[in-house]
mmCIF file of C-alpha atoms in Angstrom:
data_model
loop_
_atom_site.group_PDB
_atom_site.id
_atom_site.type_symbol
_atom_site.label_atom_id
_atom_site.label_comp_id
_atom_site.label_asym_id
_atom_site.label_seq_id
_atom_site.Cartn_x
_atom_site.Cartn_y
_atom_site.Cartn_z
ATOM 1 C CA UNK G 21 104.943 66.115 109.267
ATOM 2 C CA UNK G 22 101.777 67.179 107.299
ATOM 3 C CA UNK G 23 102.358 70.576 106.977
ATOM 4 C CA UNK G 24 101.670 73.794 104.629
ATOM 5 C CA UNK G 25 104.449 76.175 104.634
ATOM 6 C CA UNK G 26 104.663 79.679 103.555
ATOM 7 C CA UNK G 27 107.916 81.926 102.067
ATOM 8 C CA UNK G 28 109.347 84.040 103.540
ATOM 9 C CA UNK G 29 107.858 84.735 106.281
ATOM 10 C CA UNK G 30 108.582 88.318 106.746
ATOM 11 C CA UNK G 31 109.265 90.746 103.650
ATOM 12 C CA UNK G 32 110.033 94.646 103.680
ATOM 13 C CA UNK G 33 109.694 95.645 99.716
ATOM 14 C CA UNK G 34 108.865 98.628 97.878
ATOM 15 C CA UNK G 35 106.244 100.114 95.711
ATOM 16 C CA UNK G 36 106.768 98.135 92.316
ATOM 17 C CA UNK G 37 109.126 95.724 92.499
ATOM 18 C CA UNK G 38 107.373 92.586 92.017
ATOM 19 C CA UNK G 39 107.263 90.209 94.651
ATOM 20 C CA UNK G 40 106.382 86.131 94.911
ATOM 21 C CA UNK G 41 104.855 84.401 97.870
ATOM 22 C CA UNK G 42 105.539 80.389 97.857
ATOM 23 C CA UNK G 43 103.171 77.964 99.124
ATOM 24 C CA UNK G 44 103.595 74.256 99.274
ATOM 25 C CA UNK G 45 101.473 71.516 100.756
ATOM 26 C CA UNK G 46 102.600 68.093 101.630
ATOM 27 C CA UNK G 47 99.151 66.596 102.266
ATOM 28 C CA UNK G 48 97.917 65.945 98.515
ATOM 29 C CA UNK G 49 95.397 68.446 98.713
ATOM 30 C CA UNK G 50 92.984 69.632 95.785
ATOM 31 C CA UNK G 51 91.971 72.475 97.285
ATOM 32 C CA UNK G 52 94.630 75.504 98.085
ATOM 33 C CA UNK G 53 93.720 79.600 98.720
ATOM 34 C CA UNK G 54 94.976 82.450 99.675
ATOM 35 C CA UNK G 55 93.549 84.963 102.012
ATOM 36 C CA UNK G 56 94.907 88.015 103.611
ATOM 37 C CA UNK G 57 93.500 89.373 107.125
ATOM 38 C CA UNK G 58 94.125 92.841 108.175
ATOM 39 C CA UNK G 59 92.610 94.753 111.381
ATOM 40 C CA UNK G 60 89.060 94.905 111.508
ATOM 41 C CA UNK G 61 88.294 93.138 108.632
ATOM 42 C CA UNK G 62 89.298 89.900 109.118
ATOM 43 C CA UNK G 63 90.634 87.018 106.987
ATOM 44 C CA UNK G 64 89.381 87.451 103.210
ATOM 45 C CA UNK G 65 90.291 85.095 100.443
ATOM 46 C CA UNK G 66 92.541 86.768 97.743
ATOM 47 C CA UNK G 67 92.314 83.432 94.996
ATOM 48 C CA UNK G 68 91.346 79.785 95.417
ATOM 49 C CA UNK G 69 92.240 76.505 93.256
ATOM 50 C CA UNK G 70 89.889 73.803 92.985
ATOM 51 C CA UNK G 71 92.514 71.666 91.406
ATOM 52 C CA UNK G 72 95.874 71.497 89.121
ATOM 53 C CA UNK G 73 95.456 73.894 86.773
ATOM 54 C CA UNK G 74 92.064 75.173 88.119
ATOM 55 C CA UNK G 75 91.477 78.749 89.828
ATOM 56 C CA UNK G 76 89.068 81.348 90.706
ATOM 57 C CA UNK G 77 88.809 84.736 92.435
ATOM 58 C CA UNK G 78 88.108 85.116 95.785
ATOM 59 C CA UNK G 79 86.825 88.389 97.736
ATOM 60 C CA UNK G 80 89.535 90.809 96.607
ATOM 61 C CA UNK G 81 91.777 89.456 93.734
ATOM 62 C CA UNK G 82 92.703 93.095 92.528
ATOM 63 C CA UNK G 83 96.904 93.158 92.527
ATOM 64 C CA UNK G 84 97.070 89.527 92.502
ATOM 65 C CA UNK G 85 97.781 86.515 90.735
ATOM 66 C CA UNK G 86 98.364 83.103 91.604
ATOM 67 C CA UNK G 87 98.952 79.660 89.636
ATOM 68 C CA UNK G 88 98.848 76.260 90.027
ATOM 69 C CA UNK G 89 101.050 73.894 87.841
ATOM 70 C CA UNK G 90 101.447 71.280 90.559
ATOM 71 C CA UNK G 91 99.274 70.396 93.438
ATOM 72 C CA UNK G 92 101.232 70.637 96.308
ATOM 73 C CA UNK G 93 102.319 74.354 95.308
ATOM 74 C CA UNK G 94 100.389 77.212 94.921
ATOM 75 C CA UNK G 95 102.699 80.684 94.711
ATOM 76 C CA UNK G 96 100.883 84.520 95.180
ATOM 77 C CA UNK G 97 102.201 86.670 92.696
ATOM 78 C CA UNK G 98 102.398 90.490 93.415
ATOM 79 C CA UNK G 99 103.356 91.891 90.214
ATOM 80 C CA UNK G 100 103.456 95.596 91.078
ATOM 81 C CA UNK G 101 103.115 95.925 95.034
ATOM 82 C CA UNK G 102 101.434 99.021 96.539
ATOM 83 C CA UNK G 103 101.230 99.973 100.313
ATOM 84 C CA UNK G 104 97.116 98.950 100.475
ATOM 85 C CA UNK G 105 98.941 94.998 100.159
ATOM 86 C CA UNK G 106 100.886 95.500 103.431
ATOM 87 C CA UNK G 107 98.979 92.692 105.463
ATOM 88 C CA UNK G 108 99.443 89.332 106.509
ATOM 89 C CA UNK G 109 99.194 86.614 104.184
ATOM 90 C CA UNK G 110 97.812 83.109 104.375
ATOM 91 C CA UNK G 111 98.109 80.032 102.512
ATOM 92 C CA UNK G 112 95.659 77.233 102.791
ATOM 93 C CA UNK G 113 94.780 74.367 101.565
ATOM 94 C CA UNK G 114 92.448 71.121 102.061
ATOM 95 C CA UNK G 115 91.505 67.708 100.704
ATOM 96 C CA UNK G 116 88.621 69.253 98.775
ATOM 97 C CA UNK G 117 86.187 71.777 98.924
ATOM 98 C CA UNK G 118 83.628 70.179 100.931
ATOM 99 C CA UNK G 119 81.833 71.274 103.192
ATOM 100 C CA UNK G 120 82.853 68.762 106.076
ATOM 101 C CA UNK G 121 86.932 69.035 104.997
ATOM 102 C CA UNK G 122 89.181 70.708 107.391
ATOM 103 C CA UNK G 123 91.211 73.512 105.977
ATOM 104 C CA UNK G 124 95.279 73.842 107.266
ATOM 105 C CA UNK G 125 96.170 77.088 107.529
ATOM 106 C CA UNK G 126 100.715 78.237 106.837
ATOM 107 C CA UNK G 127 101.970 79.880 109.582
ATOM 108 C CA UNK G 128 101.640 82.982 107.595
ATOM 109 C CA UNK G 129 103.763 85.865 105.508
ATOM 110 C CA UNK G 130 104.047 89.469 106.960
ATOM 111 C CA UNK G 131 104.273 91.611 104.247
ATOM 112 C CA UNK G 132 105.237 95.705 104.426
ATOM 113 C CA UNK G 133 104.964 97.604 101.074
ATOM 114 C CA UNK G 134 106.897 100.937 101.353
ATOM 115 C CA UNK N 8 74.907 91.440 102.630
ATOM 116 C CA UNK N 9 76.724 88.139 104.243
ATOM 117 C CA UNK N 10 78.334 89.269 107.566
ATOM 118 C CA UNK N 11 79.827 87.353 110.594
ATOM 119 C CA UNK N 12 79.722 89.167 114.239
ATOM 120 C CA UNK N 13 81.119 87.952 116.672
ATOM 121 C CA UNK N 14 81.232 89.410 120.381
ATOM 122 C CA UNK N 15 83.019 90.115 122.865
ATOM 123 C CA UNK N 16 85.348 91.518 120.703
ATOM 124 C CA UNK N 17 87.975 91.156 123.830
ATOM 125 C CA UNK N 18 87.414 88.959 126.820
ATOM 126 C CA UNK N 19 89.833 88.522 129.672
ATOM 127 C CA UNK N 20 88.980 85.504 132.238
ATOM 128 C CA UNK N 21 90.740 83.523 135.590
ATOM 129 C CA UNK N 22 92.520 79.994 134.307
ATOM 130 C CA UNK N 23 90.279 77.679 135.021
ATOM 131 C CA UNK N 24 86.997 79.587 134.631
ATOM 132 C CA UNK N 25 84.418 78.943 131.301
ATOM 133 C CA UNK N 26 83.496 81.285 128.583
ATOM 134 C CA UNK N 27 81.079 81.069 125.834
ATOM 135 C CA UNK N 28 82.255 83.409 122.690
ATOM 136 C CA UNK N 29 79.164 84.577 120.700
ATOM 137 C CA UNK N 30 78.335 84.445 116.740
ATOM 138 C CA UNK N 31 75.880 86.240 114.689
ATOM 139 C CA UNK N 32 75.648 85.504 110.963
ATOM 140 C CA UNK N 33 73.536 86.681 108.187
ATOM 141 C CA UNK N 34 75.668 84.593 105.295
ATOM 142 C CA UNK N 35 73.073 82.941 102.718
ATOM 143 C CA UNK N 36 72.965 80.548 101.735
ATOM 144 C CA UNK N 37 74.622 78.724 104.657
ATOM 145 C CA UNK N 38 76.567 75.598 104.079
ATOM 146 C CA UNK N 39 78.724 75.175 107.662
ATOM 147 C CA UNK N 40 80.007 77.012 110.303
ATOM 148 C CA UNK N 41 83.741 76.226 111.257
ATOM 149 C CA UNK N 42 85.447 77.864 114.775
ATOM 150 C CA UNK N 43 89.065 78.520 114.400
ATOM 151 C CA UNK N 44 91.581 79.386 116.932
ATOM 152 C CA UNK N 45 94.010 81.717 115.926
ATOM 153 C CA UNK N 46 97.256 81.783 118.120
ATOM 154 C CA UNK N 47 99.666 85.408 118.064
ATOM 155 C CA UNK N 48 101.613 84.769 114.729
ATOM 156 C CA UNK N 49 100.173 81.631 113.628
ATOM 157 C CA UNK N 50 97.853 80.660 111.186
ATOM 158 C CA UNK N 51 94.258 79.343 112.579
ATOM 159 C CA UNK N 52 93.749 76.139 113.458
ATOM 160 C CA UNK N 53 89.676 74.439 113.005
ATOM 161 C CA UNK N 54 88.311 73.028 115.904
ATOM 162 C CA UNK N 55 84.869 72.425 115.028
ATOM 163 C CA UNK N 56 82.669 72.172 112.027
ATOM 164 C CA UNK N 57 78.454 72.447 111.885
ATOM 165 C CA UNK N 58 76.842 71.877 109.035
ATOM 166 C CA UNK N 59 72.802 72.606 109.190
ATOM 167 C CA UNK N 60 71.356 69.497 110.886
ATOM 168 C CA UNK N 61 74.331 69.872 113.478
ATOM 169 C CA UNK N 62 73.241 71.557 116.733
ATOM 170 C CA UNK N 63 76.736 71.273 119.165
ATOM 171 C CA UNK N 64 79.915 69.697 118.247
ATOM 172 C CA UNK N 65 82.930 69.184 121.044
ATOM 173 C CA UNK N 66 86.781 69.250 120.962
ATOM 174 C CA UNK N 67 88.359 68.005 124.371
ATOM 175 C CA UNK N 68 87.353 71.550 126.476
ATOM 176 C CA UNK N 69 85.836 73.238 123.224
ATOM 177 C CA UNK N 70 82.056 72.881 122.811
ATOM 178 C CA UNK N 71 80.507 74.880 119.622
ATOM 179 C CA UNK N 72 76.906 74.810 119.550
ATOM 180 C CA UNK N 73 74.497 76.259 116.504
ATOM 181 C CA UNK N 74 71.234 77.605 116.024
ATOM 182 C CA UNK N 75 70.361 77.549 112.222
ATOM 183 C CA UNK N 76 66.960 79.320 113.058
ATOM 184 C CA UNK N 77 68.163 82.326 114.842
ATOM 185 C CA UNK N 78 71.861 81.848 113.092
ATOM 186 C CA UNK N 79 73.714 82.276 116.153
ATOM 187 C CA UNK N 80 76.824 80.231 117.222
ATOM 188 C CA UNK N 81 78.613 79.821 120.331
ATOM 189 C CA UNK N 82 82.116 78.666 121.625
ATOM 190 C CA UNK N 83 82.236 77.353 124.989
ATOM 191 C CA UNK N 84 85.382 76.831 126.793
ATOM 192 C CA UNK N 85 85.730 74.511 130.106
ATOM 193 C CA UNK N 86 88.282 74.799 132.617
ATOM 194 C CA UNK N 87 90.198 77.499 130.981
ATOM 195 C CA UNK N 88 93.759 76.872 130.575
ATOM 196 C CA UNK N 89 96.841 79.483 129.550
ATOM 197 C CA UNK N 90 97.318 77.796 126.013
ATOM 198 C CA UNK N 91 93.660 79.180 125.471
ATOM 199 C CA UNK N 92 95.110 82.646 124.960
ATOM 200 C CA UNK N 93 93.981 83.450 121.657
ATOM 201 C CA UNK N 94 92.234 85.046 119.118
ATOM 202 C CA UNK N 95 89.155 82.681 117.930
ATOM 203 C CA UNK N 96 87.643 83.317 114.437
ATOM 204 C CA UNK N 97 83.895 82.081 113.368
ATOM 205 C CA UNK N 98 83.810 81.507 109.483
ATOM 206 C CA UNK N 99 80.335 80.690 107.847
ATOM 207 C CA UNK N 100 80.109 79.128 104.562
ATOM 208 C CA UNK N 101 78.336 79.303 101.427
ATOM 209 C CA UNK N 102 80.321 81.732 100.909
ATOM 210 C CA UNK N 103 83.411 81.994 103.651
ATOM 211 C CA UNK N 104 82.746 85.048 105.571
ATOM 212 C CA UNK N 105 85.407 85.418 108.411
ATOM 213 C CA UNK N 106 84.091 86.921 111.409
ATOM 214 C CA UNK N 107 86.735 89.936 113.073
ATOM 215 C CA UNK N 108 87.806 87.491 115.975
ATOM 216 C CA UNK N 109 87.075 87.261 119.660
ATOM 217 C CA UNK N 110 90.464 87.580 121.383
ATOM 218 C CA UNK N 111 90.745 85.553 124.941
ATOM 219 C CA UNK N 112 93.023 86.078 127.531
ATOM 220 C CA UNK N 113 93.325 83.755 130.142
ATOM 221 C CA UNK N 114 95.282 85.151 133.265
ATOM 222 C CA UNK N 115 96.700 82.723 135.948
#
């Protein structure tokens, strides 16, 4: 099944202790991001890739980083968590970046930072 | 500054009945418009996608329609069923602006 899956998909950490955020894609996608959505202010995209080897910011980057050293996986690194990241994550990711490509969304990771 | 409204914020209708979900942009330069339906604990899922020269695009019972001019967007939904229950997200690219949601309840 052409999927993109996301773990875990709940996490309970605390401030500090750095925290990973799989991704994985079984579509051969180019394009993968990362976006968290919180109340009111919608879904907002954390990093993108392009392609292996290839990323950019998105709207708020600050606290993150991501990489991606194979296509089908693209992990979100927290390397010191702080209670402004509690949220919901997604992963996403699509054929390209064009503007006709339909982008698959993970079923999503609910983080709490204490 | 690019922004995505979208209104009702909350709508609650009869199963069966039709809705149209409203969406404002001012996102420049625009490149499409995508509709997303977001069920409770899932990630969204795209139903439709408008680029400029596209005035209405349909999925089964989901009809999006777009007016580049004014740079509104609407969702209609026929025949409302249940499974409709959900939160439904208007993005707007250039640069993707995610609108807050419109969330739908549909009562039997």
């Amino acid at each position: 099944e052409a999927q993109v899956t996301q773990n875990p998909r709940y996490l309970i950490t605390v401030t500090g202790k750095k925290l990973t955020v799989t991704c994985s894609q079984n579509m051969n996608h180019e394009y993968m991001s990362w976006y968290r959505q919180d109340p009111g202010l919608g879904l907002r995209q954390i990093y993108y890739s392009m392609n292996v080897e290839v990323t950019d910011k998105g709207d708020v980057p600050e606290g993150y980083k991501v990489s991606r050293k194979e296509k089908r996986n693209f992990p979100l690194i927290l390397e010191s968590p702080s209670p402004n990241q509690t949220s919901l994550y997604f992963c996403a990711s699509s054929l390209y970046a064009g503007v006709r490509e339909t982008q698959y969304f993970g079923p999503g990771t609910r983080l709490l930072v204490l | 500054k690019n922004q995505v409204e979208q209104s009702p914020q909350s709508l609650i209708i009869l199963e069966g009945k039709n809705c149209t979900l409203q969406c404002n942009y001012t996102v420049s330069p625009f490149s499409n418009l995508r509709w997303y339906k977001q069920d409770t604990g899932r990630g969204p899922v795209s139903l439709t996608i408008m680029t400029f020269s596209e005035n209405t695009k349909s999925n089964g019972r989901y009809t999006a329609t777009l007016d580049a001019d004014t740079k509104q967007s609407s969702l209609h939904i026929t025949a409302s069923q249940l499974s409709d229950s959900a939160s439904y997200i208007c993005v707007v690219a250039g640069k993707s602006t995610f609108g807050d949601g419109t969330t739908l309840t549909v009562k039997p």
